[in-house]
Short mmCIF file of C-alpha atoms in Angstrom, two decimals:
data_model
loop_
_atom_site.label_atom_id
_atom_site.label_comp_id
_atom_site.label_asym_id
_atom_site.label_seq_id
_atom_site.Cartn_x
_atom_site.Cartn_y
_atom_site.Cartn_z
CA MET A 1 -0.03 0.01 0.10
CA ARG A 2 1.48 3.41 -1.00
CA GLU A 3 2.05 5.76 2.00
CA THR A 4 1.04 9.42 1.65
CA PRO A 5 4.14 11.49 1.89
CA PRO A 6 4.16 14.00 4.84
CA VAL A 7 3.70 17.61 3.92
CA PRO A 8 7.11 19.25 4.36
CA HIS A 9 5.71 22.59 5.33
CA PRO A 10 3.71 23.88 8.18
CA PRO A 11 0.06 24.38 7.42
CA GLU A 12 0.28 28.09 7.47
CA ALA A 13 2.44 27.81 4.26
CA VAL A 14 -0.30 26.11 2.43
CA GLU A 15 -3.02 28.24 3.61
CA ALA A 16 -0.94 31.41 2.84
CA ALA A 17 -0.76 30.39 -0.80
CA ILE A 18 -4.47 29.66 -1.05
CA LEU A 19 -5.41 33.15 1.00
CA SER A 20 -2.85 35.12 -1.15
CA ARG A 21 -4.32 34.00 -4.57
CA ARG A 22 -6.02 36.65 -6.51
CA SER A 23 -6.95 37.58 -9.99
CA VAL A 24 -4.05 39.84 -10.88
CA ARG A 25 -4.79 42.12 -13.97
CA ALA A 26 -1.37 43.78 -14.34
CA PHE A 27 1.91 41.86 -14.63
CA ARG A 28 5.64 43.03 -14.90
CA PRO A 29 7.41 41.89 -18.11
CA ASP A 30 9.72 39.56 -16.05
CA PRO A 31 9.98 36.32 -17.73
CA VAL A 32 8.98 32.83 -16.03
CA PRO A 33 11.33 30.14 -16.61
CA PRO A 34 9.84 27.42 -18.96
CA ALA A 35 11.05 24.87 -16.49
CA LEU A 36 8.97 26.40 -13.83
CA VAL A 37 5.85 26.38 -16.05
CA ARG A 38 6.43 22.84 -16.53
CA ARG A 39 6.87 22.09 -12.75
CA LEU A 40 3.77 23.90 -11.99
CA LEU A 41 1.72 21.97 -14.69
CA ALA A 42 3.13 18.67 -13.37
CA VAL A 43 2.06 19.37 -9.75
CA ALA A 44 -1.24 20.75 -11.03
CA SER A 45 -1.84 17.22 -12.67
CA ARG A 46 -2.13 15.79 -9.33
CA ALA A 47 -5.75 17.11 -8.91
CA PRO A 48 -8.27 14.96 -8.60
CA SER A 49 -10.52 13.54 -11.20
CA GLY A 50 -13.10 10.90 -11.36
CA THR A 51 -11.61 7.54 -12.26
CA ASN A 52 -8.49 9.45 -13.03
CA MET A 53 -9.82 10.60 -16.40
CA GLN A 54 -7.74 13.77 -16.15
CA PRO A 55 -10.05 16.02 -18.34
CA TRP A 56 -7.71 18.89 -19.22
CA ARG A 57 -5.46 19.90 -21.74
CA VAL A 58 -3.41 23.25 -21.63
CA TYR A 59 -1.60 25.26 -24.58
CA VAL A 60 1.30 27.33 -23.12
CA VAL A 61 1.91 30.55 -25.40
CA THR A 62 5.24 32.79 -24.71
CA GLY A 63 6.97 35.02 -26.88
CA ALA A 64 6.14 35.41 -30.86
CA ALA A 65 3.54 32.70 -30.40
CA ARG A 66 1.78 34.63 -27.56
CA ASP A 67 2.04 37.95 -29.23
CA ARG A 68 0.28 36.51 -32.43
CA LEU A 69 -2.50 35.23 -30.53
CA CYS A 70 -2.98 38.46 -28.62
CA ASP A 71 -2.88 40.59 -31.55
CA ALA A 72 -5.75 38.31 -33.17
CA LEU A 73 -8.00 38.31 -29.99
CA VAL A 74 -7.54 42.14 -29.60
CA ALA A 75 -8.65 42.53 -33.24
CA ALA A 76 -11.72 39.96 -32.86
CA HIS A 77 -12.69 41.92 -29.65
CA ALA A 78 -12.58 45.17 -31.38
CA ASN A 79 -15.35 43.83 -33.87
CA PRO A 80 -18.32 42.82 -31.56
CA SER A 81 -20.61 42.52 -34.63
CA ALA A 82 -18.61 39.24 -35.63
CA GLY A 83 -20.98 37.68 -33.10
CA HIS A 84 -18.28 35.55 -30.94
CA GLU A 85 -20.01 33.18 -28.44
CA SER A 86 -18.72 30.74 -26.06
CA GLU A 87 -19.38 26.99 -26.64
CA TYR A 88 -20.77 26.75 -23.18
CA PRO A 89 -22.65 29.01 -20.87
CA TYR A 90 -20.51 30.37 -18.03
CA TYR A 91 -23.25 32.52 -16.38
CA PRO A 92 -26.96 32.19 -16.40
CA ASP A 93 -29.15 33.85 -19.00
CA GLN A 94 -30.64 36.21 -16.19
CA PHE A 95 -28.76 37.13 -13.02
CA PHE A 96 -30.63 37.12 -9.62
CA GLU A 97 -29.74 37.61 -5.95
CA PRO A 98 -27.39 37.47 -4.42
CA TYR A 99 -25.23 36.68 -7.15
CA LEU A 100 -26.36 40.06 -9.06
CA SER A 101 -25.17 42.19 -6.20
CA ARG A 102 -21.89 40.54 -5.81
CA ARG A 103 -21.13 40.68 -9.45
CA ARG A 104 -22.11 44.29 -9.63
CA LYS A 105 -19.95 45.26 -6.60
CA VAL A 106 -16.77 43.51 -7.90
CA GLY A 107 -17.12 45.36 -11.11
CA LEU A 108 -17.72 48.66 -9.55
CA ASP A 109 -14.88 48.27 -7.12
CA LEU A 110 -12.34 47.39 -9.97
CA TYR A 111 -13.44 50.43 -12.31
CA GLY A 112 -13.36 52.82 -9.20
CA LEU A 113 -9.68 51.55 -8.71
CA LEU A 114 -9.13 52.38 -12.50
CA GLY A 115 -11.00 55.71 -12.37
CA ILE A 116 -13.55 54.30 -14.89
CA ALA A 117 -17.19 55.93 -14.25
CA ARG A 118 -20.34 54.22 -14.85
CA GLY A 119 -21.23 54.69 -18.59
CA GLU A 120 -17.84 55.15 -20.08
CA ARG A 121 -18.22 52.25 -22.25
CA GLU A 122 -15.28 52.79 -24.47
CA ARG A 123 -12.83 52.87 -21.28
CA MET A 124 -14.59 49.65 -20.03
CA HIS A 125 -14.18 48.23 -23.50
CA ALA A 126 -10.49 48.96 -23.50
CA GLN A 127 -9.95 47.43 -20.13
CA HIS A 128 -11.79 44.42 -21.25
CA ALA A 129 -9.50 44.10 -24.03
CA ARG A 130 -6.42 43.92 -21.66
CA ASN A 131 -7.66 40.15 -21.04
CA PHE A 132 -6.62 39.42 -24.53
CA ARG A 133 -2.90 40.58 -23.86
CA PHE A 134 -2.95 38.38 -20.73
CA PHE A 135 -2.74 41.61 -18.98
CA ASP A 136 0.87 41.71 -20.11
CA ALA A 137 1.70 38.55 -18.36
CA PRO A 138 4.70 36.86 -20.15
CA VAL A 139 3.17 33.42 -20.03
CA GLY A 140 -0.52 32.75 -21.54
CA LEU A 141 -2.31 29.38 -21.03
CA VAL A 142 -5.50 28.27 -22.82
CA THR A 143 -7.12 25.30 -21.23
CA THR A 144 -9.78 22.92 -23.02
CA ILE A 145 -11.88 19.95 -22.36
CA ASP A 146 -13.26 17.30 -24.72
CA ARG A 147 -16.77 18.40 -25.57
CA ARG A 148 -18.19 14.66 -25.21
CA LEU A 149 -17.52 14.80 -21.30
CA ALA A 150 -20.08 15.53 -18.54
CA VAL A 151 -20.48 17.97 -15.78
CA GLY A 152 -18.34 15.93 -13.45
CA SER A 153 -15.33 16.43 -15.62
CA TRP A 154 -15.94 20.14 -15.59
CA LEU A 155 -15.66 19.93 -12.09
CA ASP A 156 -12.35 18.01 -12.20
CA HIS A 157 -11.05 20.48 -14.64
CA GLY A 158 -11.88 23.25 -12.21
CA MET A 159 -9.78 21.60 -9.69
CA PHE A 160 -7.03 21.36 -11.93
CA LEU A 161 -7.01 25.16 -12.47
CA GLN A 162 -7.20 25.64 -8.71
CA SER A 163 -4.23 23.53 -8.00
CA LEU A 164 -2.29 25.27 -10.92
CA MET A 165 -3.09 28.69 -9.42
CA ILE A 166 -2.00 27.47 -5.85
CA ALA A 167 1.13 25.92 -7.10
CA ALA A 168 2.02 29.18 -8.83
CA ARG A 169 1.59 31.09 -5.40
CA ALA A 170 3.82 28.78 -3.72
CA HIS A 171 6.45 29.82 -6.26
CA GLY A 172 5.84 33.61 -5.89
CA LEU A 173 3.84 33.77 -9.20
CA ASP A 174 0.51 35.20 -9.63
CA THR A 175 -2.42 34.12 -12.13
CA CYS A 176 -5.79 35.29 -13.44
CA PRO A 177 -8.10 32.75 -14.75
CA GLN A 178 -9.94 34.45 -17.80
CA ALA A 179 -13.20 32.98 -18.85
CA ALA A 180 -13.30 36.18 -21.43
CA PHE A 181 -11.36 33.90 -23.77
CA ALA A 182 -13.99 31.31 -24.24
CA PRO A 183 -16.15 33.20 -26.95
CA TYR A 184 -13.11 33.61 -29.13
CA HIS A 185 -12.53 29.78 -29.47
CA GLY A 186 -12.79 30.18 -33.42
CA VAL A 187 -9.61 32.74 -33.20
CA ILE A 188 -8.09 30.45 -30.75
CA ARG A 189 -8.32 27.48 -33.33
CA ALA A 190 -6.46 29.57 -35.94
CA HIS A 191 -3.42 30.00 -34.05
CA LEU A 192 -3.39 26.67 -31.78
CA PRO A 193 -3.61 23.09 -32.69
CA LEU A 194 -6.86 22.44 -30.92
CA ARG A 195 -8.68 19.22 -31.89
CA PRO A 196 -12.28 19.35 -33.05
CA GLU A 197 -13.63 18.05 -29.75
CA GLU A 198 -11.91 20.41 -27.75
CA VAL A 199 -13.96 23.22 -25.98
CA VAL A 200 -11.97 26.31 -24.83
CA VAL A 201 -12.70 26.56 -21.29
CA CYS A 202 -10.66 29.73 -20.29
CA GLY A 203 -7.29 31.55 -20.52
CA MET A 204 -4.89 31.92 -17.76
CA ALA A 205 -2.24 34.69 -17.31
CA VAL A 206 0.89 33.71 -15.30
CA GLY A 207 3.66 35.86 -14.29
CA TYR A 208 4.81 38.36 -11.52
CA ALA A 209 2.27 40.87 -10.33
CA ASP A 210 2.88 44.49 -10.92
CA GLU A 211 2.20 45.86 -7.34
CA GLY A 212 2.17 49.52 -8.46
CA ALA A 213 -0.76 49.01 -10.64
CA SER A 214 -4.02 50.37 -9.19
CA GLU A 215 -6.13 47.48 -10.24
CA ASN A 216 -4.07 45.04 -8.26
CA ALA A 217 -5.25 46.70 -5.07
CA LEU A 218 -8.67 45.15 -5.48
CA ALA A 219 -9.67 42.94 -2.57
CA THR A 220 -12.66 40.94 -3.07
CA GLU A 221 -15.09 40.08 -0.17
CA ARG A 222 -15.77 36.55 0.76
CA MET A 223 -18.58 35.16 2.80
CA ALA A 224 -18.27 34.12 6.52
CA VAL A 225 -18.11 30.38 7.11
CA ASP A 226 -21.41 30.53 8.77
CA GLU A 227 -22.95 31.99 5.83
CA PHE A 228 -22.33 29.14 3.64
CA ALA A 229 -21.82 26.18 5.69
CA ALA A 230 -24.24 24.07 7.94
CA PHE A 231 -22.71 22.10 10.81
CA LEU A 232 -25.26 19.40 11.45
CA GLY A 233 -23.09 17.32 14.08
CA ASP A 234 -20.28 18.28 16.64
CA GLU A 235 -18.86 21.40 15.36
CA PRO A 236 -15.14 20.75 14.36
CA GLY A 237 -12.09 22.58 15.61
CA ASP A 238 -12.59 21.97 19.36
CA GLY A 239 -9.32 23.07 20.90
CA MET A 240 -7.92 24.53 17.71
CA PRO A 241 -7.89 28.22 17.91
CA PHE A 242 -9.40 29.59 14.34
CA VAL A 243 -9.39 33.02 12.80
CA GLU A 244 -11.52 33.86 10.03
CA PRO A 245 -9.60 34.85 7.00
CA SER A 246 -9.80 38.32 5.88
#
């Protein structure tokens, strides 16, 4: 029987990687070593998946390949009349509470930091276009899933993405998962060797945060544990001090 290896770092180190993960929207140009990107992907591949199906595929773009893809995506974004649509619904057709309020707040908070007022559509459009430059991160990822798979495999794919982002934090890197890429799967197919059965799930920027950028000061709120969890037996944690993460 295979033994589970011990965690070499204290629990606080793991928690710190999780708690410090954020969606960074401005990166420094500092290169990320290719060997480190490979290491992060190898670590993330240990994410759980039903019957070990591993329903993820990743395209890593850097340098000239990244620039060509970004140029094409920015051009497509500038032409909304082309009717780009995602191959899967990320959001509901109609937002409702409490999700509508949370969505509005994070948008207002972000644009407030950027000095973009409500109704400044051109500036909002320009900010959204920064997605397609991976927010200037030196490494861009595009992840896909086989369209023949079911909901459970999409859950597995999400666990892979989270594992990747936490592993990146452990190495001092930052990330931004980007659903904005999904509607432009046709453009992406022209630049990356996607198979017909592959659905573009998202993009992801990987690099080092530009801490001087105002947008990176965004601090999103989270619900307290008692707002989303119900304890139906003996409440866990007796004898262990617990401080709600801020």
